[in-house]
PDB file of C-alpha atoms and ligand atoms in Angstrom:
ATOM      1  CA  MET A   1     -65.498 -50.287 -70.676  1.00  0.00           C
ATOM      2  CA  SER A   2     -66.649 -51.329 -74.098  1.00  0.00           C
ATOM      3  CA  LEU A   3     -67.195 -54.199 -76.463  1.00  0.00           C
ATOM      4  CA  LEU A   4     -65.411 -53.879 -79.804  1.00  0.00           C
ATOM      5  CA  ARG A   5     -67.473 -55.504 -82.550  1.00  0.00           C
ATOM      6  CA  ILE A   6     -65.731 -56.268 -85.827  1.00  0.00           C
ATOM      7  CA  ASP A   7     -67.765 -57.413 -88.830  1.00  0.00           C
ATOM      8  CA  SER A   8     -66.145 -58.660 -92.012  1.00  0.00           C
ATOM      9  CA  SER A   9     -69.003 -60.156 -94.045  1.00  0.00           C
ATOM     10  CA  ILE A  10     -69.332 -58.459 -97.413  1.00  0.00           C
ATOM     11  CA  ARG A  11     -73.113 -58.940 -97.049  1.00  0.00           C
ATOM     12  CA  THR A  12     -75.227 -56.453 -95.188  1.00  0.00           C
ATOM     13  CA  GLN A  13     -78.485 -58.403 -95.745  1.00  0.00           C
ATOM     14  CA  GLY A  14     -78.828 -62.058 -94.784  1.00  0.00           C
ATOM     15  CA  SER A  15     -75.389 -62.299 -93.212  1.00  0.00           C
ATOM     16  CA  VAL A  16     -75.312 -65.137 -90.708  1.00  0.00           C
ATOM     17  CA  SER A  17     -72.181 -63.895 -88.932  1.00  0.00           C
ATOM     18  CA  ARG A  18     -73.774 -60.455 -88.484  1.00  0.00           C
ATOM     19  CA  GLU A  19     -76.977 -62.014 -87.118  1.00  0.00           C
ATOM     20  CA  VAL A  20     -75.093 -64.232 -84.672  1.00  0.00           C
ATOM     21  CA  LEU A  21     -73.033 -61.235 -83.550  1.00  0.00           C
ATOM     22  CA  ASP A  22     -76.330 -59.357 -83.051  1.00  0.00           C
ATOM     23  CA  SER A  23     -77.425 -62.102 -80.628  1.00  0.00           C
ATOM     24  CA  LEU A  24     -74.135 -61.892 -78.811  1.00  0.00           C
ATOM     25  CA  GLU A  25     -74.221 -58.101 -78.655  1.00  0.00           C
ATOM     26  CA  ARG A  26     -77.802 -58.019 -77.303  1.00  0.00           C
ATOM     27  CA  SER A  27     -76.908 -60.448 -74.568  1.00  0.00           C
ATOM     28  CA  TYR A  28     -73.712 -58.558 -73.721  1.00  0.00           C
ATOM     29  CA  VAL A  29     -75.502 -55.211 -73.450  1.00  0.00           C
ATOM     30  CA  GLU A  30     -78.233 -56.706 -71.242  1.00  0.00           C
ATOM     31  CA  SER A  31     -75.723 -58.317 -68.914  1.00  0.00           C
ATOM     32  CA  HIS A  32     -73.253 -55.430 -68.797  1.00  0.00           C
ATOM     33  CA  PRO A  33     -75.331 -52.289 -68.218  1.00  0.00           C
ATOM     34  CA  GLY A  34     -73.466 -49.053 -68.771  1.00  0.00           C
ATOM     35  CA  THR A  35     -70.963 -50.453 -71.226  1.00  0.00           C
ATOM     36  CA  GLY A  36     -70.822 -49.289 -74.820  1.00  0.00           C
ATOM     37  CA  VAL A  37     -70.339 -51.040 -78.144  1.00  0.00           C
ATOM     38  CA  VAL A  38     -67.739 -49.774 -80.608  1.00  0.00           C
ATOM     39  CA  ARG A  39     -68.149 -51.014 -84.185  1.00  0.00           C
ATOM     40  CA  ARG A  40     -65.637 -51.534 -86.929  1.00  0.00           C
ATOM     41  CA  ASP A  41     -67.277 -52.796 -90.074  1.00  0.00           C
ATOM     42  CA  LEU A  42     -64.540 -54.111 -92.342  1.00  0.00           C
ATOM     43  CA  GLY A  43     -67.139 -55.492 -94.766  1.00  0.00           C
ATOM     44  CA  ARG A  44     -68.765 -52.099 -95.382  1.00  0.00           C
ATOM     45  CA  GLU A  45     -65.633 -49.998 -94.961  1.00  0.00           C
ATOM     46  CA  PRO A  46     -62.555 -52.055 -95.850  1.00  0.00           C
ATOM     47  CA  ILE A  47     -59.078 -50.808 -95.112  1.00  0.00           C
ATOM     48  CA  PRO A  48     -57.692 -49.520 -98.433  1.00  0.00           C
ATOM     49  CA  ALA A  49     -55.644 -52.200-100.172  1.00  0.00           C
ATOM     50  CA  GLY A  50     -52.392 -50.228-100.273  1.00  0.00           C
ATOM     51  CA  THR A  51     -52.285 -49.334 -96.566  1.00  0.00           C
ATOM     52  CA  TRP A  52     -50.566 -52.490 -95.375  1.00  0.00           C
ATOM     53  CA  ALA A  53     -47.838 -52.331 -98.020  1.00  0.00           C
ATOM     54  CA  ALA A  54     -47.186 -48.666 -97.204  1.00  0.00           C
ATOM     55  CA  ALA A  55     -47.008 -49.374 -93.454  1.00  0.00           C
ATOM     56  CA  THR A  56     -44.648 -52.292 -94.069  1.00  0.00           C
ATOM     57  CA  ALA A  57     -42.427 -50.147 -96.299  1.00  0.00           C
ATOM     58  CA  ALA A  58     -42.436 -47.447 -93.604  1.00  0.00           C
ATOM     59  CA  GLY A  59     -40.988 -49.959 -91.156  1.00  0.00           C
ATOM     60  CA  MET A  60     -38.034 -50.455 -93.503  1.00  0.00           C
ATOM     61  CA  THR A  61     -37.501 -46.743 -94.118  1.00  0.00           C
ATOM     62  CA  PRO A  62     -35.683 -44.292 -91.804  1.00  0.00           C
ATOM     63  CA  GLU A  63     -38.228 -42.017 -90.137  1.00  0.00           C
ATOM     64  CA  ASP A  64     -37.024 -38.838 -91.818  1.00  0.00           C
ATOM     65  CA  GLN A  65     -37.260 -40.412 -95.262  1.00  0.00           C
ATOM     66  CA  ARG A  66     -40.837 -41.728 -95.031  1.00  0.00           C
ATOM     67  CA  THR A  67     -43.406 -40.612 -97.557  1.00  0.00           C
ATOM     68  CA  ASP A  68     -46.714 -39.033 -96.550  1.00  0.00           C
ATOM     69  CA  GLU A  69     -48.464 -42.254 -97.624  1.00  0.00           C
ATOM     70  CA  GLN A  70     -46.216 -44.282 -95.309  1.00  0.00           C
ATOM     71  CA  ARG A  71     -46.830 -41.917 -92.373  1.00  0.00           C
ATOM     72  CA  ASP A  72     -50.582 -42.054 -92.956  1.00  0.00           C
ATOM     73  CA  ALA A  73     -50.472 -45.858 -93.093  1.00  0.00           C
ATOM     74  CA  LEU A  74     -48.608 -46.033 -89.762  1.00  0.00           C
ATOM     75  CA  ALA A  75     -51.136 -43.631 -88.237  1.00  0.00           C
ATOM     76  CA  THR A  76     -53.996 -45.863 -89.420  1.00  0.00           C
ATOM     77  CA  ALA A  77     -52.276 -48.914 -87.925  1.00  0.00           C
ATOM     78  CA  ALA A  78     -51.755 -47.061 -84.637  1.00  0.00           C
ATOM     79  CA  ALA A  79     -55.415 -45.993 -84.540  1.00  0.00           C
ATOM     80  CA  LEU A  80     -56.558 -49.591 -85.081  1.00  0.00           C
ATOM     81  CA  ALA A  81     -54.175 -50.766 -82.368  1.00  0.00           C
ATOM     82  CA  ASP A  82     -55.477 -48.099 -79.947  1.00  0.00           C
ATOM     83  CA  GLU A  83     -59.049 -49.139 -80.695  1.00  0.00           C
ATOM     84  CA  LEU A  84     -58.343 -52.811 -80.067  1.00  0.00           C
ATOM     85  CA  LEU A  85     -56.337 -52.203 -76.898  1.00  0.00           C
ATOM     86  CA  ALA A  86     -59.083 -49.943 -75.511  1.00  0.00           C
ATOM     87  CA  ALA A  87     -61.721 -52.690 -75.773  1.00  0.00           C
ATOM     88  CA  SER A  88     -62.736 -54.672 -72.694  1.00  0.00           C
ATOM     89  CA  SER A  89     -63.852 -57.568 -74.905  1.00  0.00           C
ATOM     90  CA  VAL A  90     -63.821 -58.161 -78.645  1.00  0.00           C
ATOM     91  CA  VAL A  91     -66.188 -60.019 -80.986  1.00  0.00           C
ATOM     92  CA  ILE A  92     -65.282 -60.789 -84.587  1.00  0.00           C
ATOM     93  CA  GLY A  93     -67.451 -62.073 -87.431  1.00  0.00           C
ATOM     94  CA  SER A  94     -65.420 -64.281 -89.749  1.00  0.00           C
ATOM     95  CA  PRO A  95     -67.108 -65.679 -92.883  1.00  0.00           C
ATOM     96  CA  LEU A  96     -65.315 -68.387 -94.848  1.00  0.00           C
ATOM     97  CA  TYR A  97     -64.480 -67.191 -98.347  1.00  0.00           C
ATOM     98  CA  ASN A  98     -62.663 -69.453-100.794  1.00  0.00           C
ATOM     99  CA  PHE A  99     -61.565 -71.709 -97.927  1.00  0.00           C
ATOM    100  CA  GLY A 100     -59.900 -68.867 -96.034  1.00  0.00           C
ATOM    101  CA  ILE A 101     -60.798 -65.801 -93.968  1.00  0.00           C
ATOM    102  CA  ALA A 102     -62.227 -62.642 -95.508  1.00  0.00           C
ATOM    103  CA  ALA A 103     -59.516 -60.612 -97.236  1.00  0.00           C
ATOM    104  CA  HIS A 104     -60.749 -57.529 -95.365  1.00  0.00           C
ATOM    105  CA  LEU A 105     -60.187 -59.263 -92.023  1.00  0.00           C
ATOM    106  CA  LYS A 106     -56.727 -60.427 -93.128  1.00  0.00           C
ATOM    107  CA  SER A 107     -55.865 -56.831 -94.080  1.00  0.00           C
ATOM    108  CA  TRP A 108     -56.883 -55.675 -90.597  1.00  0.00           C
ATOM    109  CA  VAL A 109     -54.643 -58.287 -88.945  1.00  0.00           C
ATOM    110  CA  ASP A 110     -51.722 -57.586 -91.293  1.00  0.00           C
ATOM    111  CA  LEU A 111     -51.929 -53.851 -90.690  1.00  0.00           C
ATOM    112  CA  LEU A 112     -52.150 -54.271 -86.915  1.00  0.00           C
ATOM    113  CA  ILE A 113     -48.988 -56.388 -86.958  1.00  0.00           C
ATOM    114  CA  THR A 114     -47.078 -53.435 -88.443  1.00  0.00           C
ATOM    115  CA  ASP A 115     -47.730 -51.602 -85.153  1.00  0.00           C
ATOM    116  CA  PRO A 116     -44.939 -52.524 -82.699  1.00  0.00           C
ATOM    117  CA  ARG A 117     -47.510 -53.291 -79.987  1.00  0.00           C
ATOM    118  CA  PHE A 118     -48.990 -56.100 -82.116  1.00  0.00           C
ATOM    119  CA  ALA A 119     -45.744 -57.530 -83.443  1.00  0.00           C
ATOM    120  CA  PRO A 120     -45.266 -61.247 -82.697  1.00  0.00           C
ATOM    121  CA  GLY A 121     -43.881 -61.821 -79.221  1.00  0.00           C
ATOM    122  CA  SER A 122     -45.742 -59.044 -77.449  1.00  0.00           C
ATOM    123  CA  SER A 123     -49.100 -60.703 -76.442  1.00  0.00           C
ATOM    124  CA  PRO A 124     -51.026 -57.405 -76.442  1.00  0.00           C
ATOM    125  CA  LEU A 125     -54.399 -59.082 -75.820  1.00  0.00           C
ATOM    126  CA  ALA A 126     -53.348 -61.125 -72.786  1.00  0.00           C
ATOM    127  CA  GLY A 127     -56.327 -61.172 -70.422  1.00  0.00           C
ATOM    128  CA  THR A 128     -58.788 -60.048 -73.123  1.00  0.00           C
ATOM    129  CA  GLU A 129     -61.623 -62.317 -74.196  1.00  0.00           C
ATOM    130  CA  VAL A 130     -62.212 -62.479 -77.944  1.00  0.00           C
ATOM    131  CA  VAL A 131     -65.234 -64.231 -79.448  1.00  0.00           C
ATOM    132  CA  LEU A 132     -64.774 -65.415 -83.021  1.00  0.00           C
ATOM    133  CA  VAL A 133     -68.042 -66.102 -84.868  1.00  0.00           C
ATOM    134  CA  VAL A 134     -67.358 -68.183 -87.969  1.00  0.00           C
ATOM    135  CA  SER A 135     -69.937 -68.595 -90.772  1.00  0.00           C
ATOM    136  CA  ARG A 136     -69.455 -71.184 -93.511  1.00  0.00           C
ATOM    137  CA  GLY A 137     -71.638 -72.077 -96.434  1.00  0.00           C
ATOM    138  CA  GLY A 138     -70.751 -75.767 -96.422  1.00  0.00           C
ATOM    139  CA  GLY A 139     -70.125 -78.406 -93.771  1.00  0.00           C
ATOM    140  CA  TYR A 140     -66.605 -79.130 -92.523  1.00  0.00           C
ATOM    141  CA  GLY A 141     -67.176 -81.520 -89.617  1.00  0.00           C
ATOM    142  CA  PRO A 142     -65.262 -84.720 -88.927  1.00  0.00           C
ATOM    143  CA  GLY A 143     -65.860 -87.314 -91.639  1.00  0.00           C
ATOM    144  CA  THR A 144     -67.324 -84.874 -94.171  1.00  0.00           C
ATOM    145  CA  PRO A 145     -65.704 -84.570 -97.612  1.00  0.00           C
ATOM    146  CA  ARG A 146     -64.510 -81.057 -96.789  1.00  0.00           C
ATOM    147  CA  GLU A 147     -63.007 -81.883 -93.388  1.00  0.00           C
ATOM    148  CA  GLY A 148     -59.766 -79.902 -93.110  1.00  0.00           C
ATOM    149  CA  TRP A 149     -60.651 -77.475 -95.901  1.00  0.00           C
ATOM    150  CA  ASP A 150     -61.461 -74.548 -93.609  1.00  0.00           C
ATOM    151  CA  HIS A 151     -58.073 -72.843 -93.685  1.00  0.00           C
ATOM    152  CA  GLY A 152     -59.447 -69.650 -92.161  1.00  0.00           C
ATOM    153  CA  THR A 153     -60.527 -70.496 -88.635  1.00  0.00           C
ATOM    154  CA  GLY A 154     -57.222 -72.115 -87.615  1.00  0.00           C
ATOM    155  CA  TRP A 155     -55.209 -69.170 -88.905  1.00  0.00           C
ATOM    156  CA  ILE A 156     -57.219 -66.401 -87.266  1.00  0.00           C
ATOM    157  CA  THR A 157     -57.395 -68.363 -84.013  1.00  0.00           C
ATOM    158  CA  ARG A 158     -53.629 -68.822 -84.115  1.00  0.00           C
ATOM    159  CA  ILE A 159     -53.141 -65.074 -84.429  1.00  0.00           C
ATOM    160  CA  LEU A 160     -55.662 -64.106 -81.753  1.00  0.00           C
ATOM    161  CA  ALA A 161     -54.731 -66.749 -79.181  1.00  0.00           C
ATOM    162  CA  ASP A 162     -51.092 -67.607 -79.785  1.00  0.00           C
ATOM    163  CA  VAL A 163     -49.634 -64.458 -81.326  1.00  0.00           C
ATOM    164  CA  TRP A 164     -51.698 -61.840 -79.481  1.00  0.00           C
ATOM    165  CA  GLY A 165     -52.414 -63.882 -76.343  1.00  0.00           C
ATOM    166  CA  ALA A 166     -56.213 -63.464 -76.178  1.00  0.00           C
ATOM    167  CA  ASP A 167     -58.629 -65.881 -74.500  1.00  0.00           C
ATOM    168  CA  VAL A 168     -60.542 -67.021 -77.578  1.00  0.00           C
ATOM    169  CA  HIS A 169     -64.044 -68.492 -77.787  1.00  0.00           C
ATOM    170  CA  VAL A 170     -65.104 -69.872 -81.178  1.00  0.00           C
ATOM    171  CA  VAL A 171     -68.749 -70.093 -82.298  1.00  0.00           C
ATOM    172  CA  GLU A 172     -69.329 -71.804 -85.650  1.00  0.00           C
ATOM    173  CA  ALA A 173     -72.390 -71.621 -87.895  1.00  0.00           C
ATOM    174  CA  GLU A 174     -72.128 -73.786 -90.974  1.00  0.00           C
ATOM    175  CA  LEU A 175     -74.240 -75.109 -93.847  1.00  0.00           C
ATOM    176  CA  THR A 176     -75.447 -71.534 -94.254  1.00  0.00           C
ATOM    177  CA  LEU A 177     -75.876 -72.035 -98.011  1.00  0.00           C
ATOM    178  CA  ALA A 178     -78.374 -74.872 -97.507  1.00  0.00           C
ATOM    179  CA  ASP A 179     -81.323 -72.480 -97.804  1.00  0.00           C
ATOM    180  CA  VAL A 180     -80.310 -71.280-101.258  1.00  0.00           C
ATOM    181  CA  VAL A 181     -78.405 -74.166-102.858  1.00  0.00           C
ATOM    182  CA  PRO A 182     -80.860 -76.800-104.195  1.00  0.00           C
ATOM    183  CA  ALA A 183     -78.276 -79.596-103.906  1.00  0.00           C
ATOM    184  CA  MET A 184     -78.123 -78.919-100.153  1.00  0.00           C
ATOM    185  CA  ALA A 185     -81.916 -79.021 -99.637  1.00  0.00           C
ATOM    186  CA  GLU A 186     -81.859 -82.138 -97.493  1.00  0.00           C
ATOM    187  CA  LEU A 187     -79.397 -80.437 -95.143  1.00  0.00           C
ATOM    188  CA  ARG A 188     -81.823 -77.600 -94.321  1.00  0.00           C
ATOM    189  CA  PRO A 189     -83.055 -79.036 -90.999  1.00  0.00           C
ATOM    190  CA  LEU A 190     -79.476 -79.615 -89.907  1.00  0.00           C
ATOM    191  CA  ALA A 191     -78.508 -76.113 -91.035  1.00  0.00           C
ATOM    192  CA  ALA A 192     -81.398 -74.593 -89.074  1.00  0.00           C
ATOM    193  CA  GLN A 193     -80.420 -76.532 -85.958  1.00  0.00           C
ATOM    194  CA  ASN A 194     -76.791 -75.531 -86.379  1.00  0.00           C
ATOM    195  CA  ARG A 195     -77.715 -71.865 -86.733  1.00  0.00           C
ATOM    196  CA  ALA A 196     -79.995 -71.943 -83.678  1.00  0.00           C
ATOM    197  CA  GLU A 197     -77.181 -73.509 -81.667  1.00  0.00           C
ATOM    198  CA  ALA A 198     -74.762 -70.822 -82.842  1.00  0.00           C
ATOM    199  CA  HIS A 199     -77.160 -68.053 -81.714  1.00  0.00           C
ATOM    200  CA  GLU A 200     -77.621 -69.768 -78.364  1.00  0.00           C
ATOM    201  CA  ALA A 201     -73.886 -70.262 -77.841  1.00  0.00           C
ATOM    202  CA  ALA A 202     -73.129 -66.672 -78.857  1.00  0.00           C
ATOM    203  CA  ALA A 203     -75.766 -65.253 -76.496  1.00  0.00           C
ATOM    204  CA  LYS A 204     -74.461 -67.380 -73.646  1.00  0.00           C
ATOM    205  CA  ILE A 205     -70.852 -66.343 -74.235  1.00  0.00           C
ATOM    206  CA  GLY A 206     -71.837 -62.678 -74.716  1.00  0.00           C
ATOM    207  CA  GLY A 207     -73.716 -62.630 -71.417  1.00  0.00           C
ATOM    208  CA  GLY A 208     -70.801 -64.198 -69.586  1.00  0.00           C
ATOM    209  CA  LEU A 209     -67.924 -62.125 -70.919  1.00  0.00           C
ATOM    210  CA  ARG A 210     -65.828 -61.041 -67.963  1.00  0.00           C
ATOM    211  CA  ARG A 211     -66.095 -57.309 -68.551  1.00  0.00           C
TER     212      ARG A 211
HETATM  213  C1  FMN B 301     -67.013 -65.062-102.500  1.00  0.00           C
HETATM  214  C2  FMN B 301     -67.525 -66.149-101.607  1.00  0.00           C
HETATM  215  C3  FMN B 301     -66.740 -67.256-101.369  1.00  0.00           C
HETATM  216  C4  FMN B 301     -67.214 -68.279-100.544  1.00  0.00           C
HETATM  217  N1  FMN B 301     -66.420 -69.352-100.303  1.00  0.00           N
HETATM  218  C5  FMN B 301     -66.867 -70.340 -99.505  1.00  0.00           C
HETATM  219  C6  FMN B 301     -66.052 -71.458 -99.218  1.00  0.00           C
HETATM  220  O1  FMN B 301     -64.913 -71.577 -99.658  1.00  0.00           O
HETATM  221  N2  FMN B 301     -66.566 -72.417 -98.432  1.00  0.00           N
HETATM  222  C7  FMN B 301     -67.806 -72.337 -97.879  1.00  0.00           C
HETATM  223  O2  FMN B 301     -68.197 -73.237 -97.146  1.00  0.00           O
HETATM  224  N3  FMN B 301     -68.611 -71.270 -98.121  1.00  0.00           N
HETATM  225  C8  FMN B 301     -68.152 -70.290 -98.909  1.00  0.00           C
HETATM  226  N4  FMN B 301     -68.933 -69.188 -99.135  1.00  0.00           N
HETATM  227  C9  FMN B 301     -70.221 -69.089 -98.436  1.00  0.00           C
HETATM  228  C10 FMN B 301     -70.080 -68.274 -97.147  1.00  0.00           C
HETATM  229  O3  FMN B 301     -69.120 -68.836 -96.295  1.00  0.00           O
HETATM  230  C11 FMN B 301     -71.419 -68.231 -96.440  1.00  0.00           C
HETATM  231  O4  FMN B 301     -72.371 -67.584 -97.273  1.00  0.00           O
HETATM  232  C12 FMN B 301     -71.337 -67.527 -95.099  1.00  0.00           C
HETATM  233  O5  FMN B 301     -72.594 -67.597 -94.485  1.00  0.00           O
HETATM  234  C13 FMN B 301     -70.889 -66.088 -95.279  1.00  0.00           C
HETATM  235  O6  FMN B 301     -70.994 -65.348 -94.074  1.00  0.00           O
HETATM  236  P1  FMN B 301     -72.196 -64.320 -93.860  1.00  0.00           P
HETATM  237  O7  FMN B 301     -73.460 -65.141 -93.875  1.00  0.00           O
HETATM  238  O8  FMN B 301     -71.934 -63.683 -92.572  1.00  0.00           O
HETATM  239  O9  FMN B 301     -72.183 -63.349 -95.004  1.00  0.00           O
HETATM  240  C14 FMN B 301     -68.486 -68.172 -99.951  1.00  0.00           C
HETATM  241  C15 FMN B 301     -69.267 -67.029-100.185  1.00  0.00           C
HETATM  242  C16 FMN B 301     -68.796 -66.029-101.000  1.00  0.00           C
HETATM  243  C17 FMN B 301     -69.644 -64.807-101.234  1.00  0.00           C
END
């Protein structure tokens, strides 16, 4: 039994999603003795940009005519699918970049979908709990000027819950830029409260994951 932890922040220092996932992971390990944590760090080690296109082309090419690049791409997709299917529970860090999810996380999803087990209609994660930890620099709550501008969280949740069938928990930390953007200075107390609540929620969910 293991927890699969997927990071996609391009930051390795000061990353809020990584820190919130740390809280979740600590709580999970304490509450689930004997289980391991498997890490895939898409921020540090992105999937090469051409892999998805090669895997997609492979799907349109008769097996005996595939190039080595296409075969390698399918093997990478299969390895990612094996890794995800082997996990008892999954946690994903998802920073908001340019109003969408991290390109590295999108590449991971796109490549997985080239594997027949993750094609739409198959619900490969039915019965698996997935915790999505979102980090956003600004505020996107109801009534704020940017309400509705987070086009990342809805998409990744749609894939995880509705395409792959997972039981999804979402933890959101926002206003993370308040500490460094002078124009957001008055939001710092709110940002600190929001971050503390995200850590608390993540730890609680991590401790209570079914397996
Ligand atoms: C290239 C880039 C684009 C960003 N775009 C947005 C954005 O569209 N909206 C937003 O609220 N914050 C944006 N941010 C801020 C990040 O969402 C914020 O720093 C978040 O905490 C990143 O996650 P991390 O702390 O785990 O690295 C952006 C940051 C970077 C580096």
